[in-house]
Each structure stands twice: as C-alpha cells, then as structure tokens.
Coordinates of C-alpha atoms and ligand atoms in Angstrom, one line a residue:
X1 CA -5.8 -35.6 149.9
X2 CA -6.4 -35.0 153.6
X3 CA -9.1 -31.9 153.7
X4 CA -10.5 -29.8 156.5
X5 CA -13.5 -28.5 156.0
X6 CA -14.7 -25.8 158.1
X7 CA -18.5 -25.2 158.1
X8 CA -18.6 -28.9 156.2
X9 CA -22.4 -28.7 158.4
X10 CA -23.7 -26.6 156.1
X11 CA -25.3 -25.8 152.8
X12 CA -22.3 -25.7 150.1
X13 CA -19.9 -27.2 152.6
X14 CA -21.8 -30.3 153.0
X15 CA -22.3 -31.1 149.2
X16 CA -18.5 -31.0 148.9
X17 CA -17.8 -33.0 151.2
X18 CA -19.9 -35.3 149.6
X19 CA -18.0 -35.2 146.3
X20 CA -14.8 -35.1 148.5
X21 CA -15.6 -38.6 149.5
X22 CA -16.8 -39.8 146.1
X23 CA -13.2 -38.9 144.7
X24 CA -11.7 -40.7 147.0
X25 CA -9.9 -37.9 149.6
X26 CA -10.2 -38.0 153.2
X27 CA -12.1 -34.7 154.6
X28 CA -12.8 -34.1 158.4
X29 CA -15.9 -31.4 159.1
X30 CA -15.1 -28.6 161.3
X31 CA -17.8 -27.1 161.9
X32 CA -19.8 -25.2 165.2
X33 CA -23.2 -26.1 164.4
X34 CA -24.5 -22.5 164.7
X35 CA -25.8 -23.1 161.5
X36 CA -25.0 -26.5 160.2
X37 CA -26.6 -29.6 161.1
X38 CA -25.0 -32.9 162.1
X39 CA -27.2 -34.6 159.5
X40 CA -25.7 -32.8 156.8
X41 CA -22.1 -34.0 158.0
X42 CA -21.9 -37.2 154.9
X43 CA -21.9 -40.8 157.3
X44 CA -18.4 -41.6 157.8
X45 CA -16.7 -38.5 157.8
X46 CA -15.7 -37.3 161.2
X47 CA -17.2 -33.8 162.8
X48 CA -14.6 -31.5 165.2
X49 CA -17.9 -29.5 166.9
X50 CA -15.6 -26.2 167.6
X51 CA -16.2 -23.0 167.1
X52 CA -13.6 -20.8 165.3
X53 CA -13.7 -17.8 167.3
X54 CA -11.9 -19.7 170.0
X55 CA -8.5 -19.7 169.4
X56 CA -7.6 -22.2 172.1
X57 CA -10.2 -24.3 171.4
X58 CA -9.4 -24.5 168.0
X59 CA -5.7 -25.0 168.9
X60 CA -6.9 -28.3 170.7
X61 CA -9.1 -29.8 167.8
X62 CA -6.4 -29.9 165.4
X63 CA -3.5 -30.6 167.7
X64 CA -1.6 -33.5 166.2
X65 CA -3.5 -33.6 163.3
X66 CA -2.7 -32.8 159.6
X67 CA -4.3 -32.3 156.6
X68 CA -3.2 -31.2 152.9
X69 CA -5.7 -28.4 152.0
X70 CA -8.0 -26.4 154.2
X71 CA -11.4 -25.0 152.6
X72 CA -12.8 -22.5 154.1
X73 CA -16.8 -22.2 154.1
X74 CA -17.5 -21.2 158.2
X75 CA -19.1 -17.9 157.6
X76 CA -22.0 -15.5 158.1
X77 CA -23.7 -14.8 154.9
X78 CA -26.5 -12.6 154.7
X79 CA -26.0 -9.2 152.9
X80 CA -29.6 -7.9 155.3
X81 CA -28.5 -9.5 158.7
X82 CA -24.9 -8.0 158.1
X83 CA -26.7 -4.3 157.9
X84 CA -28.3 -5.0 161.0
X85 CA -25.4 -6.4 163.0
X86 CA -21.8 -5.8 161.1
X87 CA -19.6 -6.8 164.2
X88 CA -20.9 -10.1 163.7
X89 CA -20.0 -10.4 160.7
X90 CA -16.0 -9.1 160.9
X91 CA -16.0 -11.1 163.8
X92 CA -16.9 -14.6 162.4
X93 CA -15.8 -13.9 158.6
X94 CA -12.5 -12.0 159.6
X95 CA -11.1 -12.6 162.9
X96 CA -12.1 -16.2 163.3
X97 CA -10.4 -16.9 159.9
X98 CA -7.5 -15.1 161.0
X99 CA -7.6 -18.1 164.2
X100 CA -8.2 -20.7 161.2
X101 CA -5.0 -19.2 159.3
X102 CA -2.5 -19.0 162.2
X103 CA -3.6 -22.5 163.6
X104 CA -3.7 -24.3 160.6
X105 CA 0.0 -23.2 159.7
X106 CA 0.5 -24.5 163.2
X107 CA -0.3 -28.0 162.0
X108 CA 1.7 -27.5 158.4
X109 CA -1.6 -27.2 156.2
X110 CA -0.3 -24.4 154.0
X111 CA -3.2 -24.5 151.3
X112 CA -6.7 -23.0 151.1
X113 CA -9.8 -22.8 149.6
X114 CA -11.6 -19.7 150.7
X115 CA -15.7 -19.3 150.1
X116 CA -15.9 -15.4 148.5
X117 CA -18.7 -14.2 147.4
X118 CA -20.4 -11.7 144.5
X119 CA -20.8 -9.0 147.1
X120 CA -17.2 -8.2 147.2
X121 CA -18.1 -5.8 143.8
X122 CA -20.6 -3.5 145.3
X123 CA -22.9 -2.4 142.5
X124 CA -20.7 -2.8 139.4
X125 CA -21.7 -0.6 136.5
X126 CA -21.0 -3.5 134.0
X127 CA -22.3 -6.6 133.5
X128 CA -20.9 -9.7 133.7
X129 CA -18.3 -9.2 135.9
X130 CA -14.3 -10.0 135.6
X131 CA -12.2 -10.7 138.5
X132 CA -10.6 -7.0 137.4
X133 CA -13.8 -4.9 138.3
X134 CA -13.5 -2.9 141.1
X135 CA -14.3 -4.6 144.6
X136 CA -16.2 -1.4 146.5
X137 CA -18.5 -3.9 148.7
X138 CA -21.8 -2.1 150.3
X139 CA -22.5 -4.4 152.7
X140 CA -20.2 -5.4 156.0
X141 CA -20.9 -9.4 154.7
X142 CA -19.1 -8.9 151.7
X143 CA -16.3 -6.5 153.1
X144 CA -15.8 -8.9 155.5
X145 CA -15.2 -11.5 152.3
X146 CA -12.8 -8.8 150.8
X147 CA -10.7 -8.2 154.0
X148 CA -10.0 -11.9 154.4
X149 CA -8.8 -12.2 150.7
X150 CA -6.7 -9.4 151.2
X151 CA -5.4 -10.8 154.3
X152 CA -5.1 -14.2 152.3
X153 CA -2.5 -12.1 150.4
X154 CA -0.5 -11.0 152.9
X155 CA 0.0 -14.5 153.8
X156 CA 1.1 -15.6 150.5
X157 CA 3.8 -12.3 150.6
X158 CA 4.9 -13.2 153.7
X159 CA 4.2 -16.8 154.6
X160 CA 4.2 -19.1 151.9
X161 CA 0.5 -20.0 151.8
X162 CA -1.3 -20.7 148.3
X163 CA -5.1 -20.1 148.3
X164 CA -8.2 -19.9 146.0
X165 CA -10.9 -17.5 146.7
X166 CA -14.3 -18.6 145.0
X167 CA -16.4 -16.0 144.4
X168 CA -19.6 -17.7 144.3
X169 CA -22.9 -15.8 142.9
X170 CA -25.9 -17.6 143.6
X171 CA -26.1 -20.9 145.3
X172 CA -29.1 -22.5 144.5
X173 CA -30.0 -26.3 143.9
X174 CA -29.4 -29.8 145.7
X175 CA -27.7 -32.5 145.7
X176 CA -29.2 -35.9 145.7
X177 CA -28.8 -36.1 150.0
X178 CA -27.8 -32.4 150.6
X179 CA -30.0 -29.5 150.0
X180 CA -30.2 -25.8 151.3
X181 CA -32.3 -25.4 154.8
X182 CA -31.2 -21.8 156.7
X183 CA -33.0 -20.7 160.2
X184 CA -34.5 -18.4 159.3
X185 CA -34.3 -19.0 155.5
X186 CA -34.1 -15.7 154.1
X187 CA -32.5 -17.4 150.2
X188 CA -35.0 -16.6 147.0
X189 CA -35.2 -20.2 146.0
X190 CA -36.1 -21.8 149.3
X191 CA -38.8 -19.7 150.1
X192 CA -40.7 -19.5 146.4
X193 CA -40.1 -23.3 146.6
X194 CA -41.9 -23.1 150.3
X195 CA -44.6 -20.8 149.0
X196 CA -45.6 -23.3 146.1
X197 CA -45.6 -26.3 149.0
X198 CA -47.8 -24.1 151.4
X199 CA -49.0 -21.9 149.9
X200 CA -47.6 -19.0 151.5
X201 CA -46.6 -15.7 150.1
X202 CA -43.5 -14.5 148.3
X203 CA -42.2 -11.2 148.9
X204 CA -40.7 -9.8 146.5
X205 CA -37.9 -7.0 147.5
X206 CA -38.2 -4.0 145.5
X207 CA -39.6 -3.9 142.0
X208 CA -38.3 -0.1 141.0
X209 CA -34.7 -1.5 140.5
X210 CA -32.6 -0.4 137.2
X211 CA -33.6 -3.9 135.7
X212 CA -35.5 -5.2 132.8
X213 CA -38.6 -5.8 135.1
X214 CA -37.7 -3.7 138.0
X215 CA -36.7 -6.6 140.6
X216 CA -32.9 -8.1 140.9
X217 CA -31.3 -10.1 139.0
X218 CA -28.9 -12.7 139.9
X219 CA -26.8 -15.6 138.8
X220 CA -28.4 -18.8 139.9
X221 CA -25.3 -21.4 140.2
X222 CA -25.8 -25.4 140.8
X223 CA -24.8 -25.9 144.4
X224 CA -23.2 -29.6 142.4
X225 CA -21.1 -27.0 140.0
X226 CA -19.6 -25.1 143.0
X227 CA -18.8 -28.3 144.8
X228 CA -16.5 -29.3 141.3
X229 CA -15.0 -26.3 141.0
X230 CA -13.6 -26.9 145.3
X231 CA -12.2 -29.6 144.1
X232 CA -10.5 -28.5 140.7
X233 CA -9.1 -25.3 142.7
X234 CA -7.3 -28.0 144.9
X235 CA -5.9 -29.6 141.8
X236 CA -5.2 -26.0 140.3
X237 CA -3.5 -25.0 143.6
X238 CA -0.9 -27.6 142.7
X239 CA 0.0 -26.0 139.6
X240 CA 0.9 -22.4 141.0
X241 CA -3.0 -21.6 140.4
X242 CA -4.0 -19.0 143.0
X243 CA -5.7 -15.8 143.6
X244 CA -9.4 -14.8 143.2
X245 CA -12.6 -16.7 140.7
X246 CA -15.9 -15.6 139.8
X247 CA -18.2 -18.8 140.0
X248 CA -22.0 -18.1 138.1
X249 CA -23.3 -19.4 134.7
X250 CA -22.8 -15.9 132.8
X251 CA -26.9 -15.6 132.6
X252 CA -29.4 -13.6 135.0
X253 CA -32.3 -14.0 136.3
X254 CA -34.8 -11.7 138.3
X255 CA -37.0 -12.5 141.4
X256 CA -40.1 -11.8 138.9
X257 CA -38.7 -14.7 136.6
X258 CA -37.2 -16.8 138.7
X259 CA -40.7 -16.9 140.4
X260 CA -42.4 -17.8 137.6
X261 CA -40.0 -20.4 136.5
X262 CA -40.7 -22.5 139.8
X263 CA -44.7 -21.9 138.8
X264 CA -43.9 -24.2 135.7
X265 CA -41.1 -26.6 137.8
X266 CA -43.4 -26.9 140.5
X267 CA -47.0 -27.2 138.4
X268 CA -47.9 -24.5 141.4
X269 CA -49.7 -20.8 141.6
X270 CA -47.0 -19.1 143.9
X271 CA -48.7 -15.8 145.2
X272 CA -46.3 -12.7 145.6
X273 CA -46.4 -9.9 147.5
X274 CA -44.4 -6.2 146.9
X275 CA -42.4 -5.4 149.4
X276 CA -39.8 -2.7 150.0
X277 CA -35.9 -3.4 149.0
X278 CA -33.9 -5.1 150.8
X279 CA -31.0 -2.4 152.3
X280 CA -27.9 -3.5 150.8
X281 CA -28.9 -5.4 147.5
X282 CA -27.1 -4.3 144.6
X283 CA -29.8 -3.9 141.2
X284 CA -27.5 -6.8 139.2
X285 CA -25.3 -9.2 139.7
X286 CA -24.4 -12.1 137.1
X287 CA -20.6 -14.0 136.3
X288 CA -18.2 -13.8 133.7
X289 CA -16.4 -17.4 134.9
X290 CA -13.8 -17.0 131.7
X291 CA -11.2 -17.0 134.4
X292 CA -12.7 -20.2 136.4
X293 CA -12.7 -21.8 132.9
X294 CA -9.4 -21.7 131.8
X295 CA -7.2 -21.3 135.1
X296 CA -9.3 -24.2 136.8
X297 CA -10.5 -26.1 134.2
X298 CA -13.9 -25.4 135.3
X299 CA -17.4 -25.3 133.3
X300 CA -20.6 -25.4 135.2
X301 CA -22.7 -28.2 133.4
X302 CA -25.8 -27.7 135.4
X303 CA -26.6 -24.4 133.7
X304 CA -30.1 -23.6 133.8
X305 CA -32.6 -22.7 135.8
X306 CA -35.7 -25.2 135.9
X307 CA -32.3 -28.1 136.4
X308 CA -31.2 -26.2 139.2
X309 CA -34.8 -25.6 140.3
X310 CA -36.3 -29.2 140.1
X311 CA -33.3 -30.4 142.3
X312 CA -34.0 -28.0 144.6
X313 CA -38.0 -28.9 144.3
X314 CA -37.0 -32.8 145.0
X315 CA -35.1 -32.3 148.2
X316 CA -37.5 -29.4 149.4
X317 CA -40.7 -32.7 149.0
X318 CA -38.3 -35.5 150.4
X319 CA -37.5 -32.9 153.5
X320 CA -40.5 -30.5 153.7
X321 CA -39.2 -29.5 157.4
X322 CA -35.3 -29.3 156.3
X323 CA -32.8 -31.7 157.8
X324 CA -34.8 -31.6 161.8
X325 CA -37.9 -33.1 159.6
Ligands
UDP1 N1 -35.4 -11.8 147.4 C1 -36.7 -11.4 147.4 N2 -37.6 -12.0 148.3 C2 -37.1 -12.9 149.3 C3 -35.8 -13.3 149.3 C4 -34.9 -12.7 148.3 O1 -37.2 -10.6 146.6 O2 -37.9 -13.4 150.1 C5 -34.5 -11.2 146.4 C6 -33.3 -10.5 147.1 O3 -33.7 -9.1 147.3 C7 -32.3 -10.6 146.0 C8 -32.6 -12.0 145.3 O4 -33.9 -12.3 145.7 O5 -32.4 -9.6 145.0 C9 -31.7 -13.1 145.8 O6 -31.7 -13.0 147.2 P1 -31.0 -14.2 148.1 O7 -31.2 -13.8 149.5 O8 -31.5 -15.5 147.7 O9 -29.4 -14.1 147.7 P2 -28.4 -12.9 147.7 O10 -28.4 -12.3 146.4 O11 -28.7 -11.9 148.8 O12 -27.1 -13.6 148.0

C-alpha cells in the first residue's frame, strides 16, 4: 500500500516506516523536522520537509500525489511542556491535523492511522484501562489527542473516512537503526539510560504518589510492538475495523523500578535524585490491549522490561549523542 507518514522523522514514526518497507509497501515521510531528524527518515524512502500548519504549503506537497492510508504521528507530546504552553499544543495536534484531514481527502486518501495517546483518560480510578473508561484528560497534550479523535468521528459521520486511533502508553525501546533521541529529552528511559552512561543524575518526579512505592507507574511498550500494530490497523481498516485502541503490555512499572531494572541491564550504579511532581502526571497508568488483541489481531511479543530496556541500552552505546552524533 501507498502510505504517508507524517512525522515519519521521528521516534515511533521512523521505526514504522522501517517495518513499512520490510513488508513490502511504499511509504513517503512527511515530516517538518521540528523534531525529527533526516537520519531517521529509512534510505530510500522519500521526505516532503513541510510543515502541517500551513495549509497551502501542505496543499502543494501532496498535489498530484496519492496514497492508500495516511498515519498520523506529527505531534507535540509532552504532558509538562503542554502545561506550560497549551496553544501549542491545539495548534499543532488539532488544527494542523484538521489541514492534514481536509487535504488529504483532497488527494482521495480516505484512511488513517491516528497516534493517541494514554493521557486521553485523565487519572482513571481503575486499573488497567478499557477503551470504555471515561476520557477526562488533565493535560492540553492529551485533550488535544481527544479533540482530534472526536473530530476523526465527525469525519466518519459525515465524510466517509475510516480511522484507527492508537492509544499508545509508554514508548520505550529501539529498533535495530531507530532509537528514541528528543531535544530536550525529557522520556524516563532515555535519561536513566544517559545517567548510567555519564553518570549523571536521575530525577525522579514525585515519590508521595497513590502507588506501591510512591513514584508513577506506567506501561513500558516495545517501540517494535507499536510499529506492528500500525500496520495490522491498516489491514484491520480493511475489514470495517475502526475506532479507538489501547496499546501497553497490561503490566506496570514505577520510576523507582524501572530505575533499578536499567541498574541490572546496564551493569551501572544510576544515582537519583527526589524531585517535585511533575504538574500533570497522573499516579497510574498501565493497558488492558484485550480490544487491540482481538479487533487487530495484535499481541505485543516484546513484553518485558530488561528486552525493551537492553534495546534501548544498544542504540543509546552505538549513538551516545543521538542521531547528530
Ligand atoms: N519521570 C521522572 N523523571 C524524569 C522523567 C520522567 O521521574 O526525568 C517520570 C514521569 O514523571 C512519569 C514517568 O517517569 O511518571 C514516565 O515519564 P515519561 O516522560 O517518560 O512519559 P509520560 O508518562 O509522561 O508519557
């Protein structure tokens, strides 16, 4: 299949492209470089350098182009920036999708893949979450998730488009050429991993939380099993398969423990330091992917956490400055 991939630059987008390629389809990288880097872009596959928030600009990258399915990954995505600076956020996760949506229809690509996130829920009083908890988001990055699947919605009412929103929990991990590197990195697992190189400190956000040991607990998900379940949604898409997904492994881990499982991955001391929370950060947040499993045929086989980590360890050595080093 023909695939655009916006933000194909960057951490998760780049890894499916990668797979993209492997199973045969033909994807084309859309992506600003805001955040991405043109390393990341897999050789061979072309890069449209445009920025979504400009419409007319957009208009011209795609002009007499077409492609099958569109998957959606340009996005800002930090719960603590998107306290700081919400505009940003609506504007780059809602109205530039919005510019993506009306121009890709344009150009008779009528299928999408949409990167959603955990933080739609808020701070669910369960655990693990469905698909059927309540979305009450307390951060602008993940209301700015929920608004574009809503408006996703509206376009399936009224316009005939099919889409999957993955609600991906914790991206973590690398693949064997594509691995996570943020300016700044403000991810967990990049910066213990950088700690144990350098021996630097860890802050650790908050140890007074409603959890076992006091600090969060997420859902640490192979960056390799997201990338499968992009392409399974495609396939599912074809089968009337639409609507919302939960992507974790169903098992949590807190900052104390996932800290202390790169000590043994790494063979490393990794010094932490209390620090205050994080505004924003819900207490808990791990998957139930029951719905991923049997609509999409999905099972994440990477599941646990020193696999995930030593990946993430390997590209971290091979690329101690990130993709620039
Ligand atoms: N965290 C931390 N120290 C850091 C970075 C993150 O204690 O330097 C915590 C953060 O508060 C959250 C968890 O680690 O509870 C995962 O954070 P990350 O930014 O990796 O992902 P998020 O859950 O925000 O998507």
């Amino acid at each position: 299949m023909k695939v655009l991939v916006t933000g194909g630059a960057g951490y998760i987008g780049s890894v499916v492209c990668e797979r993209l390629r492997e199973e045969g389809h033909d994807a084309t990288v859309l992506d600003d470089l805001s955040q991405g880097h043109r390393e990341a872009v897999p050789v061979g596959t072309e890069l449209l350098e445009t920025d979504l928030r400009d419409r007319r600009a957009l208009r011209a990258s795609l002009s007499g182009r077409s492609f099958d399915v569109v998957m959606h990954f340009a996005a800002s995505s930090l719960v603590g920036e998107s306290m700081k600076d919400p505009g940003r956020y609506f504007e780059n996760n809602v109205s530039a999708g919005i510019n993506l949506l009306e121009e890709s229809r344009r150009i008779g690509a009528d299928r999408f893949v949409f990167s959603s996130t955990a933080a739609t829920y808020g701070e669910p009083e369960r655990s693990p979450i469905t698909e059927d908890f309540p979305t009450i988001p307390t951060n602008p990055y993940g209301e700015s998730k929920l608004m574009f699947e809503r408006i996703l919605d509206w376009y399936v009412r009224v316009r005939d488009l099919r889409y999957v929103a993955l609600r991906y929990f914790n991206a973590a991990g690398a693949s064997g050429t594509c691995g996570e590197d943020h300016d700044p990195e403000t991810h967990l697992i990049p910066l213990v991993l950088k700690a144990a190189a350098d021996g630097g400190k860890v802050h650790v956000f908050g140890d007074d939380y409603p959890t076992p040991d006091g600090t969060c607990v997420r859902d640490y998900i192979h960056v390799l099993d997201l990338a499968d379940a992009h392409l399974k949604a495609m396939e599912a898409m074809d089968r009337g398969v639409g609507g919302a997904f939960n992507l974790g492994n169903g098992a949590g881990f807190s900052v104390t423990e996932v800290i202390s499982a790169a000590e043994d991955v790494t063979g490393r001391r990794i010094r932490k330091a209390r620090a205050p929370r994080r505004p924003g950060d819900p207490p808990t947040l791990v998957a139930s992917s029951a719905r991923a499993e049997e609509a999409l045929g999905w099972k994440p086989c990477r599941e646990d956490l020193p696999t995930i980590l030593e990946s993430a360890w390997r590209w971290h050595r091979e690329h101690p400055r990130g993709y620039g080093g």
